[in-house]
mmCIF file of C-alpha atoms in Angstrom:
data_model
loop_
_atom_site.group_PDB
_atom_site.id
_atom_site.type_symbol
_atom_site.label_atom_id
_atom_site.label_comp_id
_atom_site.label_asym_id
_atom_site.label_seq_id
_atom_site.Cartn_x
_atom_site.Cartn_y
_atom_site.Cartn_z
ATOM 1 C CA UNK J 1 251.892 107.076 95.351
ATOM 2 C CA UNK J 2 248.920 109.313 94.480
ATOM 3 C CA UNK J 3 246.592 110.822 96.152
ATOM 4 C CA UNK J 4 244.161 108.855 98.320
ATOM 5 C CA UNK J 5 246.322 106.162 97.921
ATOM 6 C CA UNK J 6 244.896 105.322 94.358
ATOM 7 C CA UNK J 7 246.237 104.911 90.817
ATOM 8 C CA UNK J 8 247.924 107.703 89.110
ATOM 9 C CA UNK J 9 246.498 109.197 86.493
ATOM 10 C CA UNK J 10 248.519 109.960 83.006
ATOM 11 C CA UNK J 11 248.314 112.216 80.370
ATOM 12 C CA UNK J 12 247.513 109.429 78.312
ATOM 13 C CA UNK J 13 244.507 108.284 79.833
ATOM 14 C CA UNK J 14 243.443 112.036 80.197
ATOM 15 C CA UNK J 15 243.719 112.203 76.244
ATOM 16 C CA UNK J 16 241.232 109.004 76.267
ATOM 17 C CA UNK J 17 238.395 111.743 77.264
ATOM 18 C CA UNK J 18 239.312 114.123 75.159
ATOM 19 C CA UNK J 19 236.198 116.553 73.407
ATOM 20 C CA UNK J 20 238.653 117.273 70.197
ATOM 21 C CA UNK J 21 237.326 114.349 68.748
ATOM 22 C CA UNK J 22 233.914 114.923 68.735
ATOM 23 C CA UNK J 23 233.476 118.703 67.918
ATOM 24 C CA UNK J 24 231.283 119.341 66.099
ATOM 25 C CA UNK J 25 231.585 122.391 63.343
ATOM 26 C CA UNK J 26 229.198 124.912 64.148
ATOM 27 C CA UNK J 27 231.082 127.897 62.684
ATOM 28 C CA UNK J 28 228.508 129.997 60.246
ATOM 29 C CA UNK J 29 229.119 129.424 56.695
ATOM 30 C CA UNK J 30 229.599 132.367 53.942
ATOM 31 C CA UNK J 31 228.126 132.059 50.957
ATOM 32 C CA UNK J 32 227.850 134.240 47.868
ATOM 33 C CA UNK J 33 224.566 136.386 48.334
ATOM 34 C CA UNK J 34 221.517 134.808 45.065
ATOM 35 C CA UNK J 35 218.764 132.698 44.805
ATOM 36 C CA UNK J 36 219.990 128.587 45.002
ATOM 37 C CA UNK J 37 218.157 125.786 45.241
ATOM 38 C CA UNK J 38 218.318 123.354 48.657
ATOM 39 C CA UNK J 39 216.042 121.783 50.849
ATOM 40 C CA UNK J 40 214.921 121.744 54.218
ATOM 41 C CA UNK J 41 216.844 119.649 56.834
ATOM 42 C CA UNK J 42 215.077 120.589 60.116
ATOM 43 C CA UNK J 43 213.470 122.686 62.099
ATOM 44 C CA UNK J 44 212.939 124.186 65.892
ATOM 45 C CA UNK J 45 211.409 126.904 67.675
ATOM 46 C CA UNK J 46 213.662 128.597 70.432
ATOM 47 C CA UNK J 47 213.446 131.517 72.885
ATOM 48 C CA UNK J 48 215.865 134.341 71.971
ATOM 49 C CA UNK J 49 216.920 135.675 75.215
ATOM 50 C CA UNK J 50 218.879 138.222 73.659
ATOM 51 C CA UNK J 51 216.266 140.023 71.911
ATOM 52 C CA UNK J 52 213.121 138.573 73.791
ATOM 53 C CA UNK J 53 211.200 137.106 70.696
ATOM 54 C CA UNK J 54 210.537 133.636 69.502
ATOM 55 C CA UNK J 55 211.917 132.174 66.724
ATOM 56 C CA UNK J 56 211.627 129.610 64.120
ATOM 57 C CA UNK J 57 215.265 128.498 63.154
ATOM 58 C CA UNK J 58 215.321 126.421 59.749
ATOM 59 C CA UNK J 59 217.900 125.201 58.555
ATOM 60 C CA UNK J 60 219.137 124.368 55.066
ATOM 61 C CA UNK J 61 221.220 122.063 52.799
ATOM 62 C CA UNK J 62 222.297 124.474 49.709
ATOM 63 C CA UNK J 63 225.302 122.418 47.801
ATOM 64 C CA UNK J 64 227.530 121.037 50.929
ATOM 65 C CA UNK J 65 226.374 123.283 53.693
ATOM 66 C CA UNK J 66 224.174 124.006 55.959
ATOM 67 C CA UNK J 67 222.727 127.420 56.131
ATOM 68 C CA UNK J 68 220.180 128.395 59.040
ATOM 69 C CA UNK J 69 216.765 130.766 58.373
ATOM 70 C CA UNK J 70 215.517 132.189 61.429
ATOM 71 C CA UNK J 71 211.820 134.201 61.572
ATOM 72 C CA UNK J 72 209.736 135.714 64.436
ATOM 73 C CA UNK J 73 207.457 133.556 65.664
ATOM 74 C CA UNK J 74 204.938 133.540 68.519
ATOM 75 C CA UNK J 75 205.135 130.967 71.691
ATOM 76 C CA UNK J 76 202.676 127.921 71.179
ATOM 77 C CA UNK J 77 203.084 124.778 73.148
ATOM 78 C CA UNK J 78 202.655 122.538 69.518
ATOM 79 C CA UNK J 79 205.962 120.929 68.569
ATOM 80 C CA UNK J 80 204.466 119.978 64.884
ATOM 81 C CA UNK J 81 202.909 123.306 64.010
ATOM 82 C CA UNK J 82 204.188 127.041 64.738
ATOM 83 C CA UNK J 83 202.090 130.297 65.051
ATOM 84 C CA UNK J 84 202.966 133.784 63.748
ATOM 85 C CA UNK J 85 201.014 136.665 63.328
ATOM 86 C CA UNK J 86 199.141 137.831 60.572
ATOM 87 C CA UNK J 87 201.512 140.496 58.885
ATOM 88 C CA UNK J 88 204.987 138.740 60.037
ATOM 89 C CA UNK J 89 207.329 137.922 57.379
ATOM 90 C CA UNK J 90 206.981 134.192 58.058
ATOM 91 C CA UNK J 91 203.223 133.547 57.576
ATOM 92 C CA UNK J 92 203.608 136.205 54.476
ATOM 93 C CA UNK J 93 206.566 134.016 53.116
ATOM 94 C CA UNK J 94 204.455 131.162 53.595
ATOM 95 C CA UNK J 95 201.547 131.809 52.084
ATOM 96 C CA UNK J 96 203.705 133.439 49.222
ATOM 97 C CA UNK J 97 205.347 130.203 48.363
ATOM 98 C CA UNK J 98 202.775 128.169 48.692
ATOM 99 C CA UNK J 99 200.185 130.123 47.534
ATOM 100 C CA UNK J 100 197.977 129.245 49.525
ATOM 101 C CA UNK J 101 195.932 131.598 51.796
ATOM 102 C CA UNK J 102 195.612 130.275 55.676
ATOM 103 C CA UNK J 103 192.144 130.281 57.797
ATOM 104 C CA UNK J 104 194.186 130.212 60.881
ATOM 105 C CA UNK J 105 197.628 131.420 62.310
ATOM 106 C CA UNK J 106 198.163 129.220 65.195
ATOM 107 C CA UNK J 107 198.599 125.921 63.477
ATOM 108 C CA UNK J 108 201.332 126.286 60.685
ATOM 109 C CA UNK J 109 202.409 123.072 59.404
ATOM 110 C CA UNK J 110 206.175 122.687 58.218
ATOM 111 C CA UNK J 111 205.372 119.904 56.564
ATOM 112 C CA UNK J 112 204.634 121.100 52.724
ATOM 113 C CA UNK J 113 208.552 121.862 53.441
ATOM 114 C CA UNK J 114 209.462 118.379 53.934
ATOM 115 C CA UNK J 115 211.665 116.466 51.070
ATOM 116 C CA UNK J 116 210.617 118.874 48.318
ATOM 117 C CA UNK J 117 213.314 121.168 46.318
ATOM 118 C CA UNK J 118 213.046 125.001 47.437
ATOM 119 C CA UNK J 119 214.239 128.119 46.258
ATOM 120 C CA UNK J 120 215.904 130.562 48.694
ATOM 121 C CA UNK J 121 216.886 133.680 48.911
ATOM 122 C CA UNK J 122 220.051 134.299 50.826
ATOM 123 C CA UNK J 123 221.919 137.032 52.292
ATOM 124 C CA UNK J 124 224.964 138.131 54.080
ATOM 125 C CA UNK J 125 225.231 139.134 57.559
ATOM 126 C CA UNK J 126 227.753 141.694 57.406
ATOM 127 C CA UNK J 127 226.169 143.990 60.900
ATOM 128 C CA UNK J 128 226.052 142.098 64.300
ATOM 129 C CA UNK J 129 223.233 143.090 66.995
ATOM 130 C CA UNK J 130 224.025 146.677 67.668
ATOM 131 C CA UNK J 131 224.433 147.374 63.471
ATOM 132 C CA UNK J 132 227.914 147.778 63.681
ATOM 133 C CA UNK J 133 229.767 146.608 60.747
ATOM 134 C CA UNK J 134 231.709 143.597 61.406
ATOM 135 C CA UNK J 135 234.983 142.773 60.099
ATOM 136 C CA UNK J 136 235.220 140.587 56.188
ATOM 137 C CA UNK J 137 235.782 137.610 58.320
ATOM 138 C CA UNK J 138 233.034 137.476 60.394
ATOM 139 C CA UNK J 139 230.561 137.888 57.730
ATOM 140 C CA UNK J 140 228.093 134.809 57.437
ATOM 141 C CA UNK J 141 225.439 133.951 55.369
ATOM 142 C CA UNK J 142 221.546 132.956 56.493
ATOM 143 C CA UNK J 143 218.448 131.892 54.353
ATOM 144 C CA UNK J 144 216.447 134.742 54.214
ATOM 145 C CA UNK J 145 213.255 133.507 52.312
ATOM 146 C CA UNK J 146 211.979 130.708 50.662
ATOM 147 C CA UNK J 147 210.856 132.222 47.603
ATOM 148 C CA UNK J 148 208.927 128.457 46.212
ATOM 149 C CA UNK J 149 208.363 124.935 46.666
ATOM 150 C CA UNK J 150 209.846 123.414 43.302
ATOM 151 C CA UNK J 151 207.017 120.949 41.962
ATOM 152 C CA UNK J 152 208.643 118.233 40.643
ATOM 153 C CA UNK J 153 205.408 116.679 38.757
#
C-alpha cells in the first residue's frame, strides 16, 4: 500500500510529465564571422542584472538559425518603441541603415525592421564577461550590426 493509503505511483506515469520532450534548444549558435543576409524575427528589451544596463535583444533568422543582437539601451516604459542615447551604437546603427536622421531619442520604432531583408554584420564571441578567452567550443556567434534595410522595389 502507499503512502496515505493512496495509489502508487510508477515510473511510468512519472515519465508521462517528463520536460525532455519539450526542451527547447537554446544553445548559442556559431557561425562563420561576414556580412549575410536575414531578417528580423523579434524583439525585447530586458534588464541585464549582470552588468546593470538595459538592453535591446534582437534576434535573427540568417539561413536556419537564429542569431541574437543585443545593444544598450535606456529604460522607457513603451513596449512598441525603445530609447537610446544620442552617441550609442544603436541609435548610430539606426540612423546609419536607414538613413534617416531622428528628431527624438525616446521613441525608436522597430518597425522599418519588420518583414524587410537586412544585412548584418556578425561576429564571434570568443571572450566571456571578464575577457578571458574561452575555449573553441564555447565560442558563439551574435549579430553585431545591421549594416541596411534591403529595398526590394
Amino acid at each position: 500500500m502507499a503512502w496515505g493509503g493512496g495509489m502508487n505511483i510508477t515510473n511510468a506515469m512519472l515519465d508521462e510529465y517528463s520536460d525532455e520532450r519539450i526542451e527547447v534548444d537554446d544553445r548559442p549558435v556559431l557561425i562563420d564571422p561576414g556580412i549575410y543576409k536575414g531578417h528580423m524575427m523579434n524583439w525585447e528589451k530586458s534588464f541585464n542584472p549582470m552588468f546593470r544596463k538595459y538592453s535591446l535583444v534582437m534576434n535573427f533568422k540568417i539561413r536556419d538559425e537564429v542569431i541574437p543582437g543585443w545593444f544598450n539601451i535606456e529604460p522607457s516604459d513603451s513596449k512598441t518603441t525603445v530609447k537610446a542615447g544620442w552617441k550609442s551604437n544603436f541609435l548610430r546603427m539606426y540612423q546609419g541603415c536607414l538613413d534617416i536622421r531622428l528628431d527624438r531619442r525616446d521613441r525608436i520604432s522597430l518597425a522599418p525592421f519588420n518583414n524587410k531583408p537586412l544585412m548584418l554584420e556578425v561576429v564571434s564571441i570568443e571572450r566571456d564577461a571578464d575577457h578571458k578567452e574561452m575555449a573553441q567550443v564555447n565560442h558563439y556567434s551574435r549579430v553585431k550590426k545591421i549594416l541596411k534595410v534591403i529595398d526590394e522595389d
